[in-house]
C-alpha atoms as one frame of an Amber mdcrd trajectory, in Angstrom:
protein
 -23.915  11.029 -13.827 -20.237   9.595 -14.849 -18.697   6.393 -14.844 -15.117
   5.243 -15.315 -15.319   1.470 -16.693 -12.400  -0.681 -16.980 -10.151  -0.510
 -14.029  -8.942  -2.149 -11.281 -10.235   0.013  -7.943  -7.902  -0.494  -4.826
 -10.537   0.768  -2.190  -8.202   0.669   0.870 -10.513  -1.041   3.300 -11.949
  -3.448   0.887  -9.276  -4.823  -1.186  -9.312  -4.656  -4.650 -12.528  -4.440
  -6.883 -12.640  -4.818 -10.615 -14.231  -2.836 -13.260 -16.556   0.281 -13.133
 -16.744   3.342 -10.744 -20.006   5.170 -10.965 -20.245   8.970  -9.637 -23.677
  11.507  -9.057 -23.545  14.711  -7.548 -19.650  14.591  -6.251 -19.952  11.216
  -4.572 -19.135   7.716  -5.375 -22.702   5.745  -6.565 -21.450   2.251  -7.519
 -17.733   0.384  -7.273 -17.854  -3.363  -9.066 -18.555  -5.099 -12.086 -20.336
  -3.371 -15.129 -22.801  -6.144 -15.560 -24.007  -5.467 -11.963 -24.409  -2.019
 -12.328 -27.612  -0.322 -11.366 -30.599  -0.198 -14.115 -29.600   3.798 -14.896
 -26.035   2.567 -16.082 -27.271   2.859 -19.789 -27.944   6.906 -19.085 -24.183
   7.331 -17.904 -21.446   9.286 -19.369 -18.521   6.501 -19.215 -14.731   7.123
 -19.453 -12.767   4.032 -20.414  -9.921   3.859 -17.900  -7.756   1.094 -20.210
  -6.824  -1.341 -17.490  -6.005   1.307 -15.342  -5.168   1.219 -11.870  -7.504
   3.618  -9.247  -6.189   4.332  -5.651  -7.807   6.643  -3.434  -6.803  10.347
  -3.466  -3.663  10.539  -1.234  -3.815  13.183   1.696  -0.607  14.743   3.618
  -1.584  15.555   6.709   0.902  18.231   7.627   1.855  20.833   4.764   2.530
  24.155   4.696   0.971  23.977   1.090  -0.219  27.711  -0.524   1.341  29.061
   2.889   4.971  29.011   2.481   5.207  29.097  -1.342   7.829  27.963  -3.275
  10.312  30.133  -5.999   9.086  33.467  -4.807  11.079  34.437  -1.645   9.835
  36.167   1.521   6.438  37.329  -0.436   5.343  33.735  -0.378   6.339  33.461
   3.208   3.869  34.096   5.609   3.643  30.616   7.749   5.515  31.877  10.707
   4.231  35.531  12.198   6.876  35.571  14.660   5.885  38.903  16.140   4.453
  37.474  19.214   5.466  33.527  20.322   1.956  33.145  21.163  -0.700  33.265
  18.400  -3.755  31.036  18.813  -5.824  33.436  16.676  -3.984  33.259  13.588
  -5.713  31.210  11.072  -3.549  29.308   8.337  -6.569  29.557   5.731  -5.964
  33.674   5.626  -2.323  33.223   4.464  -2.699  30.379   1.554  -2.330  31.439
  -1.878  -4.543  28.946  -3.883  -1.844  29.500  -6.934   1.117  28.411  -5.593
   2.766  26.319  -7.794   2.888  23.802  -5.062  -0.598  22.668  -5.886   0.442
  21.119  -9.096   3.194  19.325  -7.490   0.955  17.696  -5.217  -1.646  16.442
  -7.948   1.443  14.979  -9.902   1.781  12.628  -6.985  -1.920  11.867  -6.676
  -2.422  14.237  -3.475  -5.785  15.423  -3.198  -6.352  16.604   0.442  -3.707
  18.592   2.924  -3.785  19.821   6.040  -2.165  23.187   5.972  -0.467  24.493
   9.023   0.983  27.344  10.318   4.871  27.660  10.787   6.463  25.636  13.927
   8.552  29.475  15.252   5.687  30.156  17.388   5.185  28.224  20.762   1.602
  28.380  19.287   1.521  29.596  16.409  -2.235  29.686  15.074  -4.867  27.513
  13.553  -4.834  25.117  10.779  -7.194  24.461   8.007  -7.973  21.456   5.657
  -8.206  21.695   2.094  -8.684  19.887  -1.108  -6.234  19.838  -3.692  -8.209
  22.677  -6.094  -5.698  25.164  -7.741  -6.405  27.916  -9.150  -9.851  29.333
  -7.494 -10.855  30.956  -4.166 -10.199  28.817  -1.087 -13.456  28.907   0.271
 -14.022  26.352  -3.187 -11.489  24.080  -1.708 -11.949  24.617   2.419 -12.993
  21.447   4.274 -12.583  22.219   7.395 -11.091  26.181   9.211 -10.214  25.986
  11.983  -8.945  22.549  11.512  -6.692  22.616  14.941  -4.386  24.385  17.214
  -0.412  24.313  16.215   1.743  24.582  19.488   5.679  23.656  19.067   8.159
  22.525  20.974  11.986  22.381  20.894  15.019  24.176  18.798  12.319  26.324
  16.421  10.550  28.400  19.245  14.144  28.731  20.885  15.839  29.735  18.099
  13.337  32.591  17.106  11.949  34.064  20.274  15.321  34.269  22.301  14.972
  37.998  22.455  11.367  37.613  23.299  11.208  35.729  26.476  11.731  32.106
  24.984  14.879  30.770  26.228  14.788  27.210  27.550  12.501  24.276  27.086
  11.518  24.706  30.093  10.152  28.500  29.373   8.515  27.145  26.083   6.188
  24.606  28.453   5.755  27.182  30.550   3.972  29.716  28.123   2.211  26.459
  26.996   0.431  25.649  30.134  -0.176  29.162  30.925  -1.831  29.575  27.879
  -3.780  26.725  28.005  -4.857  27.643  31.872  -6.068  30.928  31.122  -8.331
  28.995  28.447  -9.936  27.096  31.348 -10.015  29.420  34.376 -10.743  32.980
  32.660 -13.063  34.205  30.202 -11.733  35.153  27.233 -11.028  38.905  26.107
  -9.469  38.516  23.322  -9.224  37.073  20.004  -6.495  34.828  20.799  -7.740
  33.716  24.015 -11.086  32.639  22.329  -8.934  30.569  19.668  -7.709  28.678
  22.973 -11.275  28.339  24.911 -12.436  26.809  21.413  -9.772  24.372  21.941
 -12.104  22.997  24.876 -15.802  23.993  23.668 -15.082  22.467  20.043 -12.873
  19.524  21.176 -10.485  20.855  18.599  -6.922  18.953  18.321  -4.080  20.386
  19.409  -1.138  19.562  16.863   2.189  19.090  18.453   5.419  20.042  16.301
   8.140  17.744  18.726  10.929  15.511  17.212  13.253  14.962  20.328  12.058
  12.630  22.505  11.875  14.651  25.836   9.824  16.961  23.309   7.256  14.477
  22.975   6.839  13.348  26.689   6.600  17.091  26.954   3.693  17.556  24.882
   1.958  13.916  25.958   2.010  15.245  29.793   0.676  18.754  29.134  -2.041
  17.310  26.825  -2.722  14.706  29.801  -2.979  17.384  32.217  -5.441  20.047
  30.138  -7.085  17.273  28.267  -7.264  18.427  25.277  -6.618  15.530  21.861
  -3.136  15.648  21.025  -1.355  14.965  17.667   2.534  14.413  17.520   3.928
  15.846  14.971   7.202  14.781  13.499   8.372  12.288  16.017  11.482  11.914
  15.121  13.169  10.529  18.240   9.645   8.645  18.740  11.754   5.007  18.421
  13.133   5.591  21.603  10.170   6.082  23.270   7.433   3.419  21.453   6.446
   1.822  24.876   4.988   5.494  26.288   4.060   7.350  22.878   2.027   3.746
  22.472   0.354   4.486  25.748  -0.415   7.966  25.561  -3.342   6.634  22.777
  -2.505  10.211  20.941  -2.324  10.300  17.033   1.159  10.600  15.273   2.579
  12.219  12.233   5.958  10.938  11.045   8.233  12.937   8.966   9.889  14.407
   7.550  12.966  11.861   7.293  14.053  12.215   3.714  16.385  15.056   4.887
  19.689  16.379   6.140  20.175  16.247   9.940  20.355  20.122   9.746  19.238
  20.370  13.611  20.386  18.802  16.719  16.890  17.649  17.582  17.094  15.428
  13.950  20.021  13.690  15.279  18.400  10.515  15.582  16.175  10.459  12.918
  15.736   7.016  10.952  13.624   5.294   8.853  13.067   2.547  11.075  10.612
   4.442  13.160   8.170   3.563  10.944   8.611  -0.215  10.759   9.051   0.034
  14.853   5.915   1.628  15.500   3.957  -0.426  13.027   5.024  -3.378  15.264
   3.726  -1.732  17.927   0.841  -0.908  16.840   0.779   2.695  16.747  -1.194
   4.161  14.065   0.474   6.665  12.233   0.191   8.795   8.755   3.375  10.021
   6.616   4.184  13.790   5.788   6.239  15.590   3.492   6.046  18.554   5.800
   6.222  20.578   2.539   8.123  22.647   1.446  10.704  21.030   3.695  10.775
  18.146   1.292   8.697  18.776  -1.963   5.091  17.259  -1.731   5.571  15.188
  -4.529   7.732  13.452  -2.390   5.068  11.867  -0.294   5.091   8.452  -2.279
   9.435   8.516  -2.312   9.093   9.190   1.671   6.829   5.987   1.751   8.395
   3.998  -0.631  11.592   4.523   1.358   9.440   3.532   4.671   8.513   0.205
   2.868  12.468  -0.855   2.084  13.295  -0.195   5.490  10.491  -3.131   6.758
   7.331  -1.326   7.094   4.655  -3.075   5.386   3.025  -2.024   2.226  -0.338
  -2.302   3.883   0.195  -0.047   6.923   2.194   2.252   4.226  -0.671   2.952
   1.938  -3.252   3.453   5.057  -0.817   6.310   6.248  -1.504   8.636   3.281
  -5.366   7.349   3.122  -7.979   5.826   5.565  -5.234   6.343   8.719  -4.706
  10.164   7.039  -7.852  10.286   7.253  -9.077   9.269  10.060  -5.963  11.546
  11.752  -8.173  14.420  10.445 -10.935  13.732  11.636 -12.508  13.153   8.407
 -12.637   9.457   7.452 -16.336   9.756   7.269 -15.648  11.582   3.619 -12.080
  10.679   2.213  -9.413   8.197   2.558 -11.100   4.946   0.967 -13.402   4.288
  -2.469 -16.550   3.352  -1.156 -20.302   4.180  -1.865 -21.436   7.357  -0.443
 -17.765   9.018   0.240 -16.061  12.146  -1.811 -15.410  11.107  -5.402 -11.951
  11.912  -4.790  -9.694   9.068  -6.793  -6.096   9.328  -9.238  -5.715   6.889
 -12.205  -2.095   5.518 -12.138  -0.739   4.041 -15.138   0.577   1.124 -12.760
   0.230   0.776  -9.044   2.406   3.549  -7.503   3.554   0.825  -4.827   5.438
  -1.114  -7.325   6.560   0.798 -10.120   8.479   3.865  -9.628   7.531   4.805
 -13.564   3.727   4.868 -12.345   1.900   8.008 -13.553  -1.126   9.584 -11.787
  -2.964  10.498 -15.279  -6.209  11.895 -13.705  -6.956  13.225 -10.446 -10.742
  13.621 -10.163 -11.973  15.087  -6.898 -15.547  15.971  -5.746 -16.330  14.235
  -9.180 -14.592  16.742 -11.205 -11.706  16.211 -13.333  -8.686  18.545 -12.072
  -5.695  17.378 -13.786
């Protein structure tokens, strides 16, 4: 049993608590004051955490972490498999190299759980997987959940790389969509990739939606509504145009990344204002780095950015924790400090919110000390 004494724990959904964090067996025991700590406190192995601050592990919810490494050229790239446009059966955990260098990165910033996706070439391109933050040793070590979801795209990547194979208009790339899809419900599968799509419907998996233009995203809303499978848009960049119906469609959003170069048409109108807009509509939403496309250690500048532009600092820390979290489907485990949930926590040298010389100077997840 451990204990870190001496801190200031911000738990997310219950404010700020002072003083002690106890751990047993990978989960959080105790959050308060050390004079209220249970009658076992004497048997613990304490850390003093100096007046530290403790947040919750952050999570990025759309990486392409371990998948499309960085420094190495095409041998780290194997997130898009662009032999086929259509390839439900690929699974993301089979292509992520757990010593990517990316990994460090993304404990520098505090990150301790990513969802890991497969490339956005492929009108579906394969199944996702979620991870903690564990470098360095097998992925099974670090595997929350595989398959996580189903990644479909939409838009200028699916164009651009399947022109030659049948993939020519928006139009064609719904098409192949709801065909897809309506084999899943009408036929019995015969094939690996077909099953990946009938699981879609027996396992109530999500269905992860790579759209940033804004007829994109009504795209993706109305095919979801008409299968009825859970849909996630991801990206949203042109989303501020269309709050009123992305707000109605009650479907979970990723936003990001915006810290980048308008290298596409489809970015055109991309903004940091989307955030503040849908927060005052009352959309829900997490932040991504969608790394590699901007470095994961990014994930706090992307936010910070998100706050100067009007979005409140409350809404922005629940986007890389309990919202993050609760995109994922896993809420139950990660995204806040409280009793009974991973013992998944970073000790800043100063709240990360406010000081932009904060320092994560230990990640601990599952109770174990990483970095």
């Amino acid at each position: 049993m451990k204990g870190i004494k001496n801190i200031a724990v911000e738990t997310v959904t219950a404010g700020f608590i002072e003083d002690c964090v106890i751990i047993y067996d990978k989960t959080i025991n105790y959050i308060g004051s050390l004079s209220d700590a249970p009658d076992f406190a004497e048997e613990i192995e304490w850390t003093d955490g100096n007046g530290q601050i403790v947040f919750p592990g952050f999570i990025d919810v759309h990486t392409h972490l371990g998948i499309d490494e960085e420094g190495v050229g095409k041998e780290g790239d194997d997130f898009n498999e662009t032999s086929n446009p259509i390839t439900p059966h690929l699974r993301a955990i089979d292509g992520i190299n757990s010593f990517d260098s990316g990994y460090y990165r993304a404990l520098k910033a505090g990150i301790t759980t990513v969802q890991v996706l497969p490339g956005s070439a492929n009108v579906i391109g394969g199944l996702t997987a979620i991870i903690k933050v564990k470098p360095d040793r097998p992925i099974e070590q670090q595997c929350i959940k595989s398959p996580a979801a189903l990644k479909i795209a939409f838009g200028e990547n699916p164009k651009r790389f399947h022109a030659n194979n049948g993939v020519v208009t928006r139009m064609g790339v719904a098409a192949k969509i709801r065909e897809a899809f309506w084999r899943a419900k009408n036929c019995p599968p015969q094939s690996l990739a077909e099953q990946a799509l009938a699981d879609v419907f027996a396992d109530d998996l999500p269905v992860r939606a790579h759209a940033h233009r804004a007829d994109d995203i009504l795209t993706a809303i109305r095919i979801a509504d008409e299968f009825g499978f859970a849909l996630s848009i991801e990206h949203a960049t042109d989303g501020i145009r269309i709050v009123d119906q992305i707000k109605a469609s009650g479907y979970n959003v990723v936003v990001g990344p915006t810290a980048t170069g308008k290298s596409k048409v489809e970015l055109a109108n991309q903004s940091w204002d989307t955030y503040q807009a849908f927060e005052r509509a009352g959309i829900p939403f997490a932040i991504t780095t969608d790394h590699p496309v901007i470095p994961i250690e990014e994930l706090l500048t992307a936010v910070r950015h998100a706050i100067a532009h009007g979005l409140s600092e409350e809404a922005a820390l629940k986007s890389i924790t309990i919202q993050a979290a609760k995109h994922l489907g896993i809420d139950d485990c990660v995204g806040s400090i409280e009793v009974g949930k991973d013992a998944d926590f970073v000790l800043w040298s100063a709240s990360p919110f406010d000081n932009f010389r904060a320092k994560a100077t230990t990640v601990i997840i599952d109770g174990e000390t990483i970095q």
